[in-house]
Short mmCIF file of C-alpha atoms in Angstrom, two decimals:
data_model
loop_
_atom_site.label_atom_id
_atom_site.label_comp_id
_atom_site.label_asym_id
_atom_site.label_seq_id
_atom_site.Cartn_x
_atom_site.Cartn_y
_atom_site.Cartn_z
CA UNK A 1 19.44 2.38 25.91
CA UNK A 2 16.82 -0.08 27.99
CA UNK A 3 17.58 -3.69 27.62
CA UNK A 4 15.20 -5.55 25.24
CA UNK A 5 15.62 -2.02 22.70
CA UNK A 6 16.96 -2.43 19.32
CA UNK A 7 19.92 -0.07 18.51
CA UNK A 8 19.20 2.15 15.18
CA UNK A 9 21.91 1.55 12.98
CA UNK A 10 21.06 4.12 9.36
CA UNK A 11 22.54 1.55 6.84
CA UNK A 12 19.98 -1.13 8.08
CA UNK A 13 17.11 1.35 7.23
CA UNK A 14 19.35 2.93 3.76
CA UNK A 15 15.45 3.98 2.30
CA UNK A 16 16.17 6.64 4.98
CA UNK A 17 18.38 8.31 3.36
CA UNK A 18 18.12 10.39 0.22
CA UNK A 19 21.44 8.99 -1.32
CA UNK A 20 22.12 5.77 0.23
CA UNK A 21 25.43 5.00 -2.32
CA UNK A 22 26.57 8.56 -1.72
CA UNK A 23 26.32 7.78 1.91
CA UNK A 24 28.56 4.52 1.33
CA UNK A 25 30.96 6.31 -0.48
CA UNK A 26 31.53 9.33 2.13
CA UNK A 27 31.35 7.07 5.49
CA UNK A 28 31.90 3.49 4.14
CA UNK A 29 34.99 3.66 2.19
CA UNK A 30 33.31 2.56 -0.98
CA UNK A 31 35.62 4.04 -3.39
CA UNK A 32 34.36 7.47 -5.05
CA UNK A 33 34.63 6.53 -8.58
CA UNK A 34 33.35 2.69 -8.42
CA UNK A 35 30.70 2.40 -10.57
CA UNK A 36 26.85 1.13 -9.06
CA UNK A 37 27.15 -1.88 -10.58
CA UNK A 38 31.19 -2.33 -9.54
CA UNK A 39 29.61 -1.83 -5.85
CA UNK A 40 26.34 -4.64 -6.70
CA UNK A 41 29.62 -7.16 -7.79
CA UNK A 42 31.92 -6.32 -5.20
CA UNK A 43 29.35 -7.13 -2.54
CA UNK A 44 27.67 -9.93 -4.81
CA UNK A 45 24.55 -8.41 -3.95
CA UNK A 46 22.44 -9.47 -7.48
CA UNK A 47 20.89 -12.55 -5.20
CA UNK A 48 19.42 -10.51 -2.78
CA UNK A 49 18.29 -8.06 -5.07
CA UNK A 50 16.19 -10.83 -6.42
CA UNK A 51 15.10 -12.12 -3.51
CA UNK A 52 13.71 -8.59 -2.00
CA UNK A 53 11.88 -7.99 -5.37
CA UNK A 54 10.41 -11.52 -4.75
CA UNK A 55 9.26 -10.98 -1.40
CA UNK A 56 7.65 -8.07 -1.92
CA UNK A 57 5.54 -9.32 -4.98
CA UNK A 58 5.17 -12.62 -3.26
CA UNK A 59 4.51 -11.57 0.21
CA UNK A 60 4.25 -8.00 0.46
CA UNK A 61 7.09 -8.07 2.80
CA UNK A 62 10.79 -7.21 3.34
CA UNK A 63 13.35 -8.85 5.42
CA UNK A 64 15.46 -6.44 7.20
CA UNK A 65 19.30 -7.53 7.41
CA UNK A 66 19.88 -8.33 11.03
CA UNK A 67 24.07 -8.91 10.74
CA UNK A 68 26.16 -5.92 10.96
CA UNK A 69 28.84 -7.50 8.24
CA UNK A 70 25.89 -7.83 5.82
CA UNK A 71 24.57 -4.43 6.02
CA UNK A 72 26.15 -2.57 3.32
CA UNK A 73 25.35 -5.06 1.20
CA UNK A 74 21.81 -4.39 2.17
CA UNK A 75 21.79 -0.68 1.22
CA UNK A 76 23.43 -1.59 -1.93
CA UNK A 77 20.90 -4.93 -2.73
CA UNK A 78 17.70 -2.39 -1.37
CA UNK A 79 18.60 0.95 -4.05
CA UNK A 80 19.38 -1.08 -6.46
CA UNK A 81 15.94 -3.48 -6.07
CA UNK A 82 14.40 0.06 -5.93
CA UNK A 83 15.91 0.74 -9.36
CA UNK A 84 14.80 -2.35 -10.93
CA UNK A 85 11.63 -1.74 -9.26
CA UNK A 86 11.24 1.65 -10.96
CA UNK A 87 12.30 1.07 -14.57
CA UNK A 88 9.65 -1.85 -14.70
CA UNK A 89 7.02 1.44 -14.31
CA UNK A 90 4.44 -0.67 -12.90
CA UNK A 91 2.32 1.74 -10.58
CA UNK A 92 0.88 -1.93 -8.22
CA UNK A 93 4.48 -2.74 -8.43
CA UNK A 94 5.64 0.30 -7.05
CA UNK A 95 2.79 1.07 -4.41
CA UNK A 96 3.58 -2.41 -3.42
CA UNK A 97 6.88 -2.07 -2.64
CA UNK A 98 6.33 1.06 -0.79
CA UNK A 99 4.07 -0.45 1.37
CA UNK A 100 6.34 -3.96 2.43
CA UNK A 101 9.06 -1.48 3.37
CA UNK A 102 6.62 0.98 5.20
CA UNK A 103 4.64 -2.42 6.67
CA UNK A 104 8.37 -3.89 7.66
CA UNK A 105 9.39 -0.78 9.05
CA UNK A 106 6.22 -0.22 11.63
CA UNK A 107 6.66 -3.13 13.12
CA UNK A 108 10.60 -2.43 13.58
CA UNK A 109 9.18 0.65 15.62
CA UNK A 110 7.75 -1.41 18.80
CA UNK A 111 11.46 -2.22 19.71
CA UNK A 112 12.60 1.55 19.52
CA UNK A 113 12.63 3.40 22.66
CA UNK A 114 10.47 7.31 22.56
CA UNK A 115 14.33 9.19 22.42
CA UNK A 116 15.00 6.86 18.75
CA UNK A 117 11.68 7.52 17.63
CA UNK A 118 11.53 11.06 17.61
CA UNK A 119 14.84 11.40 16.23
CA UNK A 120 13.66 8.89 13.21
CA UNK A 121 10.70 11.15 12.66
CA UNK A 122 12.32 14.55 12.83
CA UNK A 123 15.61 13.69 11.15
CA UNK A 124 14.75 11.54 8.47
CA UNK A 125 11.12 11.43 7.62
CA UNK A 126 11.00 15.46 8.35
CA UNK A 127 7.94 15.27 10.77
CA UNK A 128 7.43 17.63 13.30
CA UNK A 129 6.24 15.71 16.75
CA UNK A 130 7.30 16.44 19.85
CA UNK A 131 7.60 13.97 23.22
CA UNK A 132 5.61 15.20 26.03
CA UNK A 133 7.82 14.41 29.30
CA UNK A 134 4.38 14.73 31.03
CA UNK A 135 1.80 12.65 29.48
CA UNK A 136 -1.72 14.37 28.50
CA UNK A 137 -4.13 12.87 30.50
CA UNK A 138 -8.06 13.09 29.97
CA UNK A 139 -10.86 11.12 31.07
CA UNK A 140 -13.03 9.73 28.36
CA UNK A 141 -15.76 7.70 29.86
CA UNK A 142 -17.05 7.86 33.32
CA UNK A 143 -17.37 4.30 35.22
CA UNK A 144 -18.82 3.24 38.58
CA UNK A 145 -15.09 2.38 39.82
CA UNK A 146 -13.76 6.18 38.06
CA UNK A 147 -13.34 7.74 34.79
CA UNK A 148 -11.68 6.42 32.09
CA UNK A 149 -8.68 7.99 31.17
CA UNK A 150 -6.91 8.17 27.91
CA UNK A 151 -3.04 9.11 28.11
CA UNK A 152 -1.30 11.08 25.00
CA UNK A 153 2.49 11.32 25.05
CA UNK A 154 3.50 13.22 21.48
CA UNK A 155 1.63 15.52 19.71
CA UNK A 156 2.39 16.26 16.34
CA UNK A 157 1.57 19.43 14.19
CA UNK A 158 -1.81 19.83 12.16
CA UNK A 159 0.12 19.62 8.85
CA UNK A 160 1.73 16.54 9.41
CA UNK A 161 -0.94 14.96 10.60
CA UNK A 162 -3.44 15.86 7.63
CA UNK A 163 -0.38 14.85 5.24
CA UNK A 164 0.33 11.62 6.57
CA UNK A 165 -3.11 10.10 7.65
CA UNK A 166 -4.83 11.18 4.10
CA UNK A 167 -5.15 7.47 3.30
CA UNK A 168 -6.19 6.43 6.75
CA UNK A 169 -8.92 8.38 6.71
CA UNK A 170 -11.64 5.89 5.89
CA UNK A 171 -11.50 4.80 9.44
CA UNK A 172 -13.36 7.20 11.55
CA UNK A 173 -10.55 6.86 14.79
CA UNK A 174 -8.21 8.61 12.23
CA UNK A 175 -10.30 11.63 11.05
CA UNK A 176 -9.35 15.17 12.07
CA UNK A 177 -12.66 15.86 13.60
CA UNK A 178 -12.26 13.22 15.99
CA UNK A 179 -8.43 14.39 17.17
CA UNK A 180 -7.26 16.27 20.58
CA UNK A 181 -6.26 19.58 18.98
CA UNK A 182 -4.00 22.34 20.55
CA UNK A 183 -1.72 25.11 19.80
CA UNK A 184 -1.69 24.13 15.91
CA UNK A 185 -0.50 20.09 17.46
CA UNK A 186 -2.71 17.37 17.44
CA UNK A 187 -2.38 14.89 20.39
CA UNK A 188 -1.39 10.92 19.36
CA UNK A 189 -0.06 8.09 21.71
CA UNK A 190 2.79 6.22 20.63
CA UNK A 191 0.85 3.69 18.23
CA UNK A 192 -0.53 6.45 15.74
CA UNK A 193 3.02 8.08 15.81
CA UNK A 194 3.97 4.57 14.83
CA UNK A 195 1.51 4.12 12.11
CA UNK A 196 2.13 7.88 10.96
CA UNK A 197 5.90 7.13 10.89
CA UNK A 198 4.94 4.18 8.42
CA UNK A 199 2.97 6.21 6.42
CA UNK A 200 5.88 8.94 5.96
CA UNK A 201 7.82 5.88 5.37
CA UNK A 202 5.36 4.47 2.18
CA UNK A 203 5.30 8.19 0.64
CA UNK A 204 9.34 8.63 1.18
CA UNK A 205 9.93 5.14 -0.96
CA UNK A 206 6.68 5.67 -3.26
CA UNK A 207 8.27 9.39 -3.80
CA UNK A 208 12.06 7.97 -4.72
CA UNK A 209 10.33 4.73 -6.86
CA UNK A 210 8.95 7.90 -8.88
CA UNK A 211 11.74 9.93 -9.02
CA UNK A 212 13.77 7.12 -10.29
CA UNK A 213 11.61 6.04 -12.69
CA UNK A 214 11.14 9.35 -14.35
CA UNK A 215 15.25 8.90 -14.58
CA UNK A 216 14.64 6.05 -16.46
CA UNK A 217 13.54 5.90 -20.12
CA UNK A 218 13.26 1.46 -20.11
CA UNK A 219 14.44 -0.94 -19.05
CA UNK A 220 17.44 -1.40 -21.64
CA UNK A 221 19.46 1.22 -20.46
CA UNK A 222 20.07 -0.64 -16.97
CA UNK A 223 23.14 -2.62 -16.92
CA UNK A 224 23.15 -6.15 -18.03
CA UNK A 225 22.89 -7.24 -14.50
CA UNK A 226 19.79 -5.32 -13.59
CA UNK A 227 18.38 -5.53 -16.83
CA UNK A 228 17.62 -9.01 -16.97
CA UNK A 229 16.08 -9.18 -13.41
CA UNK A 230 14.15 -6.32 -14.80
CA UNK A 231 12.61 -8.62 -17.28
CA UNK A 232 12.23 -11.33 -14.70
CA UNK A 233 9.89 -8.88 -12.95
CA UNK A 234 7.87 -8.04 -15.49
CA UNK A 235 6.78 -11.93 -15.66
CA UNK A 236 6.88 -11.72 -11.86
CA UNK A 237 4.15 -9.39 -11.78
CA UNK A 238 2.31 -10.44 -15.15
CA UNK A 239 1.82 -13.72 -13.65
CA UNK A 240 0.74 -12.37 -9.77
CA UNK A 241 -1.06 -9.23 -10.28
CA UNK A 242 -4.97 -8.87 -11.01
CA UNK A 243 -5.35 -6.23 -13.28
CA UNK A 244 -9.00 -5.21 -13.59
CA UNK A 245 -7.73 -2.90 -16.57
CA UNK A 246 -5.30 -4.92 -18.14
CA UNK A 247 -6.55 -8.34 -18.40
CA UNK A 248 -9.62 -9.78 -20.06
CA UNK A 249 -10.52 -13.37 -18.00
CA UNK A 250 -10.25 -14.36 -14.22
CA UNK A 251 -11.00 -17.11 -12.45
CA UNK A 252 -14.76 -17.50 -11.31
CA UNK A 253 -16.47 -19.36 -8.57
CA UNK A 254 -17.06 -22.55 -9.49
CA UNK A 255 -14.67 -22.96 -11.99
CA UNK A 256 -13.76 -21.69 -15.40
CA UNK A 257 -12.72 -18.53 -16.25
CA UNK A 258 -15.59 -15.46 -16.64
CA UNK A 259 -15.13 -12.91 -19.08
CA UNK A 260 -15.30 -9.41 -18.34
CA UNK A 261 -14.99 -5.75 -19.75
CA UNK A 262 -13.21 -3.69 -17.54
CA UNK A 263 -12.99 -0.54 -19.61
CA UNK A 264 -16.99 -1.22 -18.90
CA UNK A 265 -17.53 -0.90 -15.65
CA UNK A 266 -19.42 2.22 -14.46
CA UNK A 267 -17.41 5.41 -13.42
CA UNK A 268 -18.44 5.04 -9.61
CA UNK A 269 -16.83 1.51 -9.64
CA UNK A 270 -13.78 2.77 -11.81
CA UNK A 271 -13.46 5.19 -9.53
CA UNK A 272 -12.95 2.91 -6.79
CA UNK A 273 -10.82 0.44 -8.30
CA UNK A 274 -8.09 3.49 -9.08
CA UNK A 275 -8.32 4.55 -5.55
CA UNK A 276 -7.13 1.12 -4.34
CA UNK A 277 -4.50 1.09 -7.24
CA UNK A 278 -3.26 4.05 -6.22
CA UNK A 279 -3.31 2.41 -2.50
CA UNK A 280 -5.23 4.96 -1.23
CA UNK A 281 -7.34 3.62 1.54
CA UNK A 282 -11.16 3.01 0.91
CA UNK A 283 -14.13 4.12 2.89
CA UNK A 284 -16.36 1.09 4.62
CA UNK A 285 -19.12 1.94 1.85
CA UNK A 286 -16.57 1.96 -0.95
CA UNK A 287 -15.01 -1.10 0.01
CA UNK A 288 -18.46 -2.56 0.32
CA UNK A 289 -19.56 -1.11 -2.87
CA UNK A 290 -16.14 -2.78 -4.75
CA UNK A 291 -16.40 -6.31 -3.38
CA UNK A 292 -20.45 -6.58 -3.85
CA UNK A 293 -20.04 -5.42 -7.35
CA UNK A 294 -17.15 -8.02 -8.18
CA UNK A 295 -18.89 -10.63 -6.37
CA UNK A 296 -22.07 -10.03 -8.34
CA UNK A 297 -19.99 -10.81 -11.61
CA UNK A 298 -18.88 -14.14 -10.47
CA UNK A 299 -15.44 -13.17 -10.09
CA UNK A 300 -13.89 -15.18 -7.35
CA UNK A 301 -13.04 -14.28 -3.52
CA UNK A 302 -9.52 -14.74 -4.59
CA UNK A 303 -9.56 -12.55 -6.95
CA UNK A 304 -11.57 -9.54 -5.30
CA UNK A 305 -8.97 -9.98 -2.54
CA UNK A 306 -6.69 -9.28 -5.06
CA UNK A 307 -8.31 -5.68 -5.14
CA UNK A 308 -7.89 -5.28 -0.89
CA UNK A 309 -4.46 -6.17 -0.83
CA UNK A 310 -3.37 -2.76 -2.77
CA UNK A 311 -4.93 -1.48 0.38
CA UNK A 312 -2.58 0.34 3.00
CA UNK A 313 -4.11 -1.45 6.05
CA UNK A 314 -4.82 -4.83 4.49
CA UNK A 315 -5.52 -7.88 7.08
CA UNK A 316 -5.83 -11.06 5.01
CA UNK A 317 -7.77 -12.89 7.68
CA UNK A 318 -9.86 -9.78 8.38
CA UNK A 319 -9.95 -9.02 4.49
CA UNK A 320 -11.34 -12.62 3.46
CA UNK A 321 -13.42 -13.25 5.97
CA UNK A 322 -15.60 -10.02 5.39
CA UNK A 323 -15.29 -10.80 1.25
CA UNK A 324 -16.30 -14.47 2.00
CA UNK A 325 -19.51 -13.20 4.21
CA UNK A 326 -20.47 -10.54 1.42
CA UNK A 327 -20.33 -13.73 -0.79
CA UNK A 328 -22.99 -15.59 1.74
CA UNK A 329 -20.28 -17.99 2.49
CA UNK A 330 -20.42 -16.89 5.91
CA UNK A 331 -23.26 -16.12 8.29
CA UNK A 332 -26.62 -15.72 7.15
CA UNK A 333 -25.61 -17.07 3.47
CA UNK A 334 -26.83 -14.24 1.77
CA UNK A 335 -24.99 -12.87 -0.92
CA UNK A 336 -24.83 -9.09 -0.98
CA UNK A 337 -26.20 -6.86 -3.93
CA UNK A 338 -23.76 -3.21 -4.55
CA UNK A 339 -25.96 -0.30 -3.65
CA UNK A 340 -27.98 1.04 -5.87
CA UNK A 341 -27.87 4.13 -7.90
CA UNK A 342 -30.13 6.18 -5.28
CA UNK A 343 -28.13 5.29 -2.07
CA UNK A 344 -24.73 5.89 -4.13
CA UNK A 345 -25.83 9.38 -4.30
CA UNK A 346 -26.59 9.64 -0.93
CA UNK A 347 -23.12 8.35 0.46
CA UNK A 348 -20.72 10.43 -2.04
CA UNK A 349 -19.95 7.50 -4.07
CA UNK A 350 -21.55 8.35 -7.15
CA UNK A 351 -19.40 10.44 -9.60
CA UNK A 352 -21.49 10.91 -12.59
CA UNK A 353 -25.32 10.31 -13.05
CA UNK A 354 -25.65 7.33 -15.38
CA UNK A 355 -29.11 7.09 -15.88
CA UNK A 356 -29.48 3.57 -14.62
CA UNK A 357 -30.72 2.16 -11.13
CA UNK A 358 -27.65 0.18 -10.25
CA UNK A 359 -23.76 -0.19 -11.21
CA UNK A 360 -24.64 -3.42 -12.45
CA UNK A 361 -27.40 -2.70 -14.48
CA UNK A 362 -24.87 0.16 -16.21
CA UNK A 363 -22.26 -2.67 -16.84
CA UNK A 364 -24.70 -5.09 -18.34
CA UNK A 365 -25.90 -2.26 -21.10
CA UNK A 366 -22.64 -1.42 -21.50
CA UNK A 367 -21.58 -4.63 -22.66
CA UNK A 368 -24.88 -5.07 -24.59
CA UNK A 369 -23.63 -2.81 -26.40
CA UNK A 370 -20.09 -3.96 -26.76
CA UNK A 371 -21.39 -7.10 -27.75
CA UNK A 372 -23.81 -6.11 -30.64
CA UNK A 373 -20.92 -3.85 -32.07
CA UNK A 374 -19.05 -7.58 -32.54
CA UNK A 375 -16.87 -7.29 -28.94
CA UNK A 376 -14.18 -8.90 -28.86
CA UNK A 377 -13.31 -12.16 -31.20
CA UNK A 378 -12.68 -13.79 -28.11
CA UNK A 379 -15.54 -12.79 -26.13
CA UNK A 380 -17.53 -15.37 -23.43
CA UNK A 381 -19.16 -13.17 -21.46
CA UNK A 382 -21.58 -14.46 -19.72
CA UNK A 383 -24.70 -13.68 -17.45
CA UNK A 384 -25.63 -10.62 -20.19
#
């Protein structure tokens, strides 16, 4: 392999496989019959399980292990994090996780050589690309000095393609109608294989966090162990996480907490906000619409960021600085309005005619309404 590669080694990358403990038990001599929890103890794994369930809330990020000696105690720490992860039944929570292993994992990709790749994304992740030994080569723009030429070394079929880049498709470079189609393959270079390869990587650990979770009724049936970092990570997330549906304050610029009624909002904005739950990726005009209309309610930069960080190609620099210029903290120091009514028609986002010229017109007669029907004990809204 070329000097400067990394060497794939399966138990550093154990969300690979569909039974990681199975796979310790027939190739790592971990007996047959030990229990999971026999296995967490006999590689003292519960503090990393901890800490990867931290850095994932905390950072959206995981730390892969990087000492051979360590790494079935990684597989062990990572299924059983996943576990905990799943009998908490906290769709953020899970998305989230997902996405730090499928984040982690891309970048692990730059230091694998085309041969590794393609083995990753056939065996494993079950995509079908294929390596062209002879790059595709067309021109794309003609110059004074020549044409521009853009260079394609994997294609990858039609199917997989539309599977994997269904949440990338807000951004026009990843749309089908703008691909290199042939003989059923569309043509990528070796950063969207990347970037697909993460995405197969998100669905593959969204898919399992599912499938264990169905497996589990609650969170008392784990074993003492898991149980109570369970419950640590439900106050984990209670405390991190801005629920627009859950919670009834947030901060608000300026200071002091703004009430709000999320159960409210009109169905083009609810619309939106599942999307990004969901971590499905957001068009320019929805993300637009989202941050506008949560800006309009006072509801802090902070907060709406909150919102873009469920997002599967989140930038925080990127992310804030766009939020803090729709705020007129930036630039021309105007603060942005949501589209209306009219022009949400026009660009698909509308989902149900509400009679009113603009979302936030529909919230404020919403609440109106809450409020004269005696609202919430409680209540300080504001701005009615």
């Amino acid at each position: 392999m070329p000097s400067g590669r990394s060497i794939f080694r399966l138990l550093r990358y154990s969300f690979l496989l569909d039974d990681p403990i199975g796979y310790l038990r027939s190739y790592e001599g971990i007996p047959q019959g030990m229990s999971l929890i026999d296995i967490i103890e006999m590689h003292g794994a519960i503090p990393r399980i901890r800490e990867i369930i931290s850095s994932v809330i905390e950072k959206e990020s995981y730390s892969f292990e990087r000492d051979e000696k360590n790494l079935k105690r990684e597989a062990v720490s990572l299924y059983s994090a996943m576990i905990v992860t799943s009998s908490v039944k906290d769709n953020w929570l899970m998305n989230r996780f997902s996405i730090s292993i499928a984040k982690s994992f891309g970048e692990e990709l730059n230091g694998f050589d085309e041969e590794t790749m393609i083995k990753i994304a056939r065996d494993y992740l079950k995509i079908g690309v294929r390596f062209l030994a002879e790059p595709l080569v067309i021109p794309i723009r003609k110059l004074s000095r020549g044409d521009q030429r853009k260079s394609f070394t994997f294609s990858i079929t039609i199917f997989d393609y539309m599977r994997l880049g269904k949440r990338l498709e807000g951004d026009e470079k990843w749309r089908f109608s703008n691909q290199l189609i042939s003989g059923g393959m569309v043509y990528i270079q070796r950063a969207e294989l990347q970037r697909l390869m993460e995405e197969a990587v998100y669905y593959k650990v969204l898919d399992k966090l599912k499938s264990i979770s169905n497996d589990i009724s609650d969170i008392s049936i784990l074993p003492p162990q898991l149980k109570d970092i369970a419950v640590e990570v439900q106050s984990q997330v209670a405390k991190r996480r801005i629920s627009f549906y859950g919670e009834s304050q947030i901060g608000g610029e300026g200071g002091g907490a703004i009430a709000y009624k999320p159960e409210l909002f009109p169905p083009c904005i609810k619309n939106i906000l599942r999307k990004a739950s969901n971590g499905e990726n957001l068009s320019h005009q929805e993300r637009f619409q989202i941050a506008t209309f949560l800006l309009n309610l006072n509801i802090s930069i902070d907060d709406v960021l909150e919102v873009f960080k469920q997002l599967p190609d989140y930038n925080e620099k990127i992310a804030r600085y766009q939020v803090e210029h729709l705020a007129g903290k930036r630039g021309s120091g105007i603060k942005y309005k949501p589209y209306d009514c009219e022009k949400s028609k026009a660009i698909g986002l509308c989902v149900e005619d509400c009679g009113t010229k603009t979302p936030i017109q529909k919230y404020k007669i919403e609440l109106r309404k809450h409020l004269k029907k005696g609202g919430d004990n409680n209540d300080k809204s504001r701005d009615v």
